[in-house]
Amino acid sequence: MENNQKIRFEDLNLSQEILRAIADMGFEEPSPIQAQAIPYILEGRDVIGQAQTGTGKTASFGIPILEMVDPTDNSLQAVVLCPTRELAIQVSEELRKLSKYKHSIKILPIYGGQPIDRQIKALKKGIQIIIGTPGRVMDHMNRRTLKMENVKMVILDEADEMLDMGFREDIETILEKVPTERQTTFFSATMPKAILDLTKRYQKNPELIKVVRKELTVPSIEQFYLEVKEKSKSEVLSRLIDMYNPKLSVVFCNTKKRVDELVGDLQGRGYFADGLHGDMKQSQRDNVMAKFRNGTVEILVATDVAARGLDIDDVEAVFNYDMPQDEEYYVHRIGRTGRAGKTGRAFTFIVGRDIYKLKDIQKYTKTKVKIHEIPSMSDVEEI
Ligand code: ADP
Ligand code: MG
């Protein structure tokens, strides 16, 4: 496919129903990963799609799945695996929007934490596409409430994250249970060896599509760092929030305990803040996310696990309250803002030796965006 020629959704052999839904969603043209992956997947080929966060990977597989599922057949035909519950919900919402004019296609997210009986009942209605976390999908397979016999497509979304989170065995078990006459697609921001091993074992002659440039997100994120003292972090955070007044912000901490502490601190200062981490009950997590989406909560304080892949419009600032563990986490975290061409700011707090990690991050992101030292740091931190 020519790189310099603009590809339109109309050129991709899509149905009227999908084209109308895409137009309703406000997508004007396919992102590079979409333009390249959709035709191969529609042809029935196995694909490995590598592109950074915020580049539109969901629709890259969502559109072809919706075109290829047989709406007259009520059996399970496509399985999407995602690393977290929030992501499963988010991907299924995007698929629902895309299927707006394909009324007979039924989509269900299945994830741990939600009562299994409710999911079993929903599955009995005849679901053609599930979006699930590996553990819960395994659970349903073992109970025979998910039947894999007619599954024709398996998609691993955020495959690198799933492996990092220890889902490798579950994923392999699931792939072993799906008939080999199937199409297998991997999407991932990075391609570590562990993924290449999986693709060798489970894909057939895959087409590797790699989009290096970050098309939808990173160019629109302004990145800053500030050297602060540990004890003045929350003060600096609140000053930055007052100064820039972002509509919604995500603040990353490295532990659950720090999330809880910071939420208490911010609430004490009168901010609409709430926390999200893996120790919370699913109902609490859903509740916080719903409030964040509707703006009742303006500052979401989260750990990496809880915030993986979240895609919420209007997140105008991301704060690395604690330094991310490595440069890939950094890119993931800041990718929560500046989604789909909107502008965003990312602030990273540096304490002591964090400065060395920042150097690695700058090396890693240098071709994309430079990270600026915040100009008026002394105005911000006075304690
Ligand atoms: P990724 O999975 O690569 O991180 P997403 O699929 O979550 O990215 O997409 C990021 C955002 O961009 C979403 O809000 C999505 O609706 C939007 N988006 C996807 N494709 C397009 C497009 N072609 N044009 C405009 N916005 C898009
Ligand atoms: Mg994604």
Coordinates of N, CA and C in Angstrom, one line a residue, residues 10-133:
E10 N -13.6 4.8 2.5 CA -14.4 4.4 1.4 C -13.5 3.4 0.5
D11 N -12.2 3.5 0.6 CA -11.4 2.7 -0.3 C -11.2 1.3 0.3
L12 N -11.7 1.0 1.5 CA -11.3 -0.2 2.2 C -12.3 -1.3 2.1
N13 N -13.3 -1.2 1.1 CA -14.3 -2.2 0.9 C -15.1 -2.5 2.1
L14 N -15.6 -1.5 2.7 CA -16.4 -1.6 3.9 C -17.9 -1.5 3.6
S15 N -18.8 -2.1 4.4 CA -20.2 -2.0 4.2 C -20.7 -0.6 4.5
Q16 N -21.9 -0.3 4.0 CA -22.5 1.0 4.3 C -22.8 1.1 5.8
E17 N -23.2 0.1 6.4 CA -23.4 0.1 7.9 C -22.2 0.6 8.6
I18 N -21.1 0.0 8.3 CA -19.8 0.4 9.0 C -19.4 1.8 8.6
L19 N -19.5 2.2 7.3 CA -19.1 3.5 6.9 C -20.0 4.6 7.6
R20 N -21.2 4.3 7.8 CA -22.1 5.3 8.5 C -21.7 5.4 9.9
A21 N -21.4 4.2 10.6 CA -21.1 4.3 12.0 C -19.8 5.0 12.2
I22 N -18.8 4.8 11.3 CA -17.5 5.5 11.4 C -17.7 7.0 11.2
A23 N -18.6 7.4 10.3 CA -18.9 8.8 10.1 C -19.6 9.4 11.4
D24 N -20.5 8.7 12.0 CA -21.1 9.1 13.2 C -20.1 9.3 14.3
M25 N -19.1 8.5 14.3 CA -18.0 8.6 15.4 C -17.1 9.7 15.1
G26 N -17.2 10.3 13.9 CA -16.4 11.5 13.6 C -15.0 11.1 13.1
F27 N -14.8 9.9 12.7 CA -13.5 9.5 12.1 C -13.5 10.0 10.6
E28 N -12.5 10.8 10.3 CA -12.5 11.3 8.9 C -11.7 10.4 8.0
E29 N -10.6 10.0 8.4 CA -9.8 9.1 7.6 C -9.2 8.0 8.5
P30 N -8.9 6.9 7.9 CA -8.3 5.8 8.7 C -6.9 6.2 9.2
S31 N -6.5 5.8 10.4 CA -5.2 6.1 10.9 C -4.3 5.1 10.1
P32 N -3.0 5.3 10.1 CA -2.1 4.4 9.4 C -2.2 2.9 9.7
I33 N -2.3 2.6 11.0 CA -2.5 1.2 11.3 C -3.8 0.7 10.8
Q34 N -4.8 1.5 10.8 CA -6.1 1.0 10.3 C -6.0 0.8 8.8
A35 N -5.4 1.8 8.1 CA -5.4 1.7 6.6 C -4.6 0.5 6.2
Q36 N -3.6 0.1 7.0 CA -2.8 -1.1 6.6 C -3.3 -2.4 7.1
A37 N -3.9 -2.4 8.3 CA -4.3 -3.7 8.9 C -5.6 -4.2 8.4
I38 N -6.6 -3.2 8.2 CA -7.9 -3.7 7.8 C -8.0 -4.5 6.6
P39 N -7.3 -4.1 5.5 CA -7.4 -4.9 4.3 C -6.9 -6.4 4.5
Y40 N -5.8 -6.5 5.2 CA -5.2 -7.9 5.4 C -6.2 -8.7 6.2
I41 N -6.7 -8.1 7.3 CA -7.6 -8.9 8.2 C -8.9 -9.3 7.4
L42 N -9.4 -8.4 6.6 CA -10.6 -8.7 5.7 C -10.3 -9.8 4.7
E43 N -9.0 -9.9 4.3 CA -8.6 -11.0 3.4 C -8.5 -12.3 4.1
G44 N -8.6 -12.3 5.4 CA -8.4 -13.5 6.2 C -7.0 -13.8 6.6
R45 N -6.1 -12.9 6.4 CA -4.7 -13.1 6.8 C -4.5 -12.9 8.3
D46 N -3.5 -13.6 8.9 CA -3.1 -13.4 10.2 C -2.2 -12.1 10.2
V47 N -2.4 -11.3 11.2 CA -1.7 -10.0 11.2 C -1.1 -9.7 12.6
I48 N 0.1 -9.1 12.5 CA 0.7 -8.6 13.8 C 0.7 -7.1 13.6
G49 N 0.0 -6.4 14.4 CA -0.1 -4.9 14.3 C 0.7 -4.2 15.4
Q50 N 1.7 -3.6 15.0 CA 2.5 -2.9 16.1 C 2.4 -1.4 15.9
A51 N 1.8 -0.7 16.9 CA 1.7 0.7 16.8 C 1.5 1.2 18.2
Q52 N 2.0 2.5 18.4 CA 1.9 3.0 19.8 C 0.5 3.2 20.2
T53 N 0.4 3.5 21.5 CA -0.9 3.7 22.1 C -1.6 5.0 21.5
G54 N -2.9 4.9 21.3 CA -3.6 6.1 20.8 C -3.6 6.2 19.3
T55 N -3.2 5.1 18.6 CA -3.1 5.1 17.1 C -4.4 4.5 16.5
G56 N -5.3 4.1 17.3 CA -6.5 3.5 16.7 C -6.5 2.1 16.4
K57 N -5.8 1.3 17.3 CA -5.7 -0.1 17.1 C -7.1 -0.8 17.2
T58 N -7.9 -0.3 18.1 CA -9.2 -1.0 18.4 C -10.0 -1.1 17.1
A59 N -10.2 0.0 16.4 CA -11.0 -0.1 15.1 C -10.2 -0.9 14.1
S60 N -8.9 -1.0 14.2 CA -8.2 -1.8 13.2 C -8.6 -3.3 13.2
F61 N -9.0 -3.8 14.4 CA -9.5 -5.1 14.4 C -11.0 -5.1 14.5
G62 N -11.6 -4.1 15.2 CA -13.0 -4.0 15.4 C -13.8 -3.9 14.1
I63 N -13.3 -3.1 13.1 CA -14.0 -3.0 11.9 C -14.1 -4.3 11.1
P64 N -12.9 -5.0 10.9 CA -13.0 -6.3 10.2 C -13.8 -7.4 10.9
I65 N -13.7 -7.4 12.3 CA -14.5 -8.4 13.0 C -15.9 -8.2 12.6
L66 N -16.4 -6.9 12.7 CA -17.8 -6.7 12.5 C -18.2 -7.0 11.1
E67 N -17.3 -6.8 10.2 CA -17.6 -7.2 8.8 C -17.6 -8.7 8.5
M68 N -16.9 -9.4 9.3 CA -16.7 -10.8 9.0 C -17.6 -11.8 9.8
V69 N -18.1 -11.3 10.9 CA -19.0 -12.1 11.7 C -20.3 -12.3 11.0
D70 N -20.8 -13.5 11.0 CA -22.1 -13.8 10.3 C -23.2 -13.5 11.3
P71 N -24.0 -12.5 11.0 CA -25.1 -12.1 11.9 C -26.2 -13.1 12.0
T72 N -26.3 -14.0 11.0 CA -27.4 -14.9 11.1 C -27.0 -16.2 11.9
D73 N -25.8 -16.2 12.3 CA -25.3 -17.4 13.1 C -25.1 -16.9 14.6
N74 N -25.8 -17.5 15.5 CA -25.8 -17.1 16.9 C -24.6 -17.6 17.7
S75 N -23.8 -18.4 17.1 CA -22.7 -18.9 17.9 C -21.5 -17.9 18.1
L76 N -20.7 -18.2 19.0 CA -19.5 -17.3 19.3 C -18.6 -17.5 18.1
Q77 N -18.2 -16.3 17.5 CA -17.4 -16.4 16.3 C -16.1 -15.6 16.5
A78 N -16.0 -14.6 17.4 CA -14.8 -13.9 17.5 C -14.5 -13.6 19.0
V79 N -13.2 -13.8 19.4 CA -12.8 -13.6 20.8 C -11.7 -12.6 20.8
V80 N -11.9 -11.5 21.5 CA -10.9 -10.5 21.7 C -10.4 -10.6 23.2
L81 N -9.1 -10.8 23.3 CA -8.5 -10.8 24.7 C -7.8 -9.5 25.0
C82 N -8.1 -9.0 26.2 CA -7.5 -7.7 26.6 C -6.9 -7.9 28.0
P83 N -5.9 -7.1 28.4 CA -5.3 -7.3 29.7 C -6.2 -6.9 30.9
T84 N -7.0 -5.9 30.8 CA -7.8 -5.5 32.0 C -9.3 -5.4 31.8
R85 N -10.0 -5.3 32.9 CA -11.4 -5.2 32.9 C -11.8 -3.9 32.2
E86 N -11.2 -2.8 32.6 CA -11.5 -1.5 32.1 C -11.4 -1.5 30.5
L87 N -10.3 -2.1 30.1 CA -10.0 -2.2 28.7 C -11.1 -3.0 27.9
A88 N -11.5 -4.1 28.6 CA -12.5 -5.0 28.0 C -13.8 -4.2 27.8
I89 N -14.1 -3.4 28.8 CA -15.3 -2.5 28.7 C -15.2 -1.5 27.6
Q90 N -14.0 -0.9 27.6 CA -13.8 0.2 26.6 C -13.8 -0.3 25.2
V91 N -13.1 -1.5 24.9 CA -13.1 -2.0 23.6 C -14.5 -2.4 23.2
S92 N -15.3 -3.0 24.1 CA -16.6 -3.4 23.7 C -17.5 -2.2 23.4
E93 N -17.2 -1.1 24.1 CA -18.0 0.1 23.8 C -17.7 0.6 22.4
E94 N -16.4 0.6 22.1 CA -16.0 1.0 20.7 C -16.6 0.1 19.7
L95 N -16.6 -1.2 19.9 CA -17.3 -2.1 19.0 C -18.8 -1.9 18.9
R96 N -19.4 -1.5 20.0 CA -20.8 -1.3 20.0 C -21.1 -0.1 19.1
K97 N -20.3 1.0 19.2 CA -20.5 2.2 18.4 C -20.3 1.8 16.9
L98 N -19.3 1.0 16.7 CA -19.0 0.7 15.3 C -20.1 -0.2 14.7
S99 N -20.8 -0.9 15.6 CA -21.9 -1.9 15.1 C -23.3 -1.2 15.2
K100 N -23.3 0.1 15.4 CA -24.6 0.8 15.5 C -25.6 0.4 14.5
Y101 N -25.2 0.2 13.2 CA -26.1 -0.1 12.2 C -26.1 -1.6 11.8
K102 N -25.4 -2.4 12.6 CA -25.4 -3.8 12.4 C -26.1 -4.4 13.6
H103 N -27.5 -4.2 13.6 CA -28.2 -4.5 14.8 C -28.1 -5.9 15.3
S104 N -28.0 -6.9 14.5 CA -28.1 -8.2 14.9 C -26.8 -8.8 15.5
I105 N -25.7 -8.0 15.5 CA -24.5 -8.5 16.1 C -24.5 -8.2 17.6
K106 N -24.2 -9.3 18.3 CA -24.2 -9.1 19.8 C -22.8 -9.3 20.4
I107 N -22.5 -8.3 21.2 CA -21.1 -8.1 21.7 C -21.2 -8.1 23.2
L108 N -20.3 -8.8 23.9 CA -20.3 -8.8 25.4 C -18.9 -8.8 26.0
P109 N -18.7 -7.9 26.9 CA -17.4 -7.9 27.6 C -17.5 -8.9 28.8
I110 N -16.5 -9.7 29.0 CA -16.5 -10.6 30.1 C -15.2 -10.5 30.9
Y111 N -15.3 -10.2 32.1 CA -14.1 -9.9 32.9 C -14.4 -10.3 34.4
G112 N -13.3 -10.6 35.1 CA -13.3 -11.0 36.5 C -13.9 -9.8 37.3
G113 N -14.4 -10.2 38.4 CA -15.0 -9.2 39.3 C -16.5 -9.0 39.2
Q114 N -17.0 -9.2 37.9 CA -18.4 -9.1 37.7 C -19.0 -10.5 38.0
P115 N -20.2 -10.5 38.6 CA -20.8 -11.8 38.9 C -20.9 -12.7 37.7
I116 N -20.4 -13.9 37.9 CA -20.3 -14.8 36.7 C -21.7 -15.3 36.2
D117 N -22.6 -15.4 37.2 CA -24.0 -15.8 36.8 C -24.6 -14.8 35.8
R118 N -24.3 -13.5 36.0 CA -24.9 -12.5 35.1 C -24.3 -12.7 33.7
Q119 N -23.0 -13.0 33.6 CA -22.3 -13.3 32.3 C -22.9 -14.5 31.7
I120 N -23.1 -15.6 32.5 CA -23.6 -16.8 31.9 C -24.9 -16.6 31.3
K121 N -25.8 -15.8 32.0 CA -27.1 -15.6 31.5 C -27.0 -14.8 30.2
A122 N -26.1 -13.8 30.1 CA -26.0 -13.0 28.9 C -25.5 -13.8 27.8
L123 N -24.5 -14.7 28.1 CA -23.9 -15.6 27.0 C -25.0 -16.5 26.4
K124 N -26.0 -16.9 27.2 CA -27.0 -17.8 26.7 C -27.8 -17.2 25.6
K125 N -27.8 -15.8 25.5 CA -28.6 -15.2 24.5 C -28.0 -15.4 23.1
G126 N -26.8 -15.9 23.1 CA -26.2 -16.1 21.7 C -25.3 -14.9 21.4
I127 N -24.1 -14.9 21.9 CA -23.2 -13.7 21.7 C -22.2 -14.1 20.6
Q128 N -22.1 -13.2 19.6 CA -21.1 -13.6 18.5 C -19.7 -13.1 18.8
I129 N -19.6 -12.0 19.6 CA -18.2 -11.5 19.8 C -18.1 -11.2 21.3
I130 N -17.0 -11.8 21.9 CA -16.8 -11.5 23.3 C -15.4 -10.7 23.4
I131 N -15.4 -9.8 24.4 CA -14.1 -9.1 24.7 C -13.8 -9.5 26.1
G132 N -12.8 -10.2 26.4 CA -12.6 -10.7 27.7 C -11.2 -10.7 28.2
T133 N -11.1 -10.7 29.5 CA -9.7 -10.8 30.1 C -9.4 -12.3 30.2

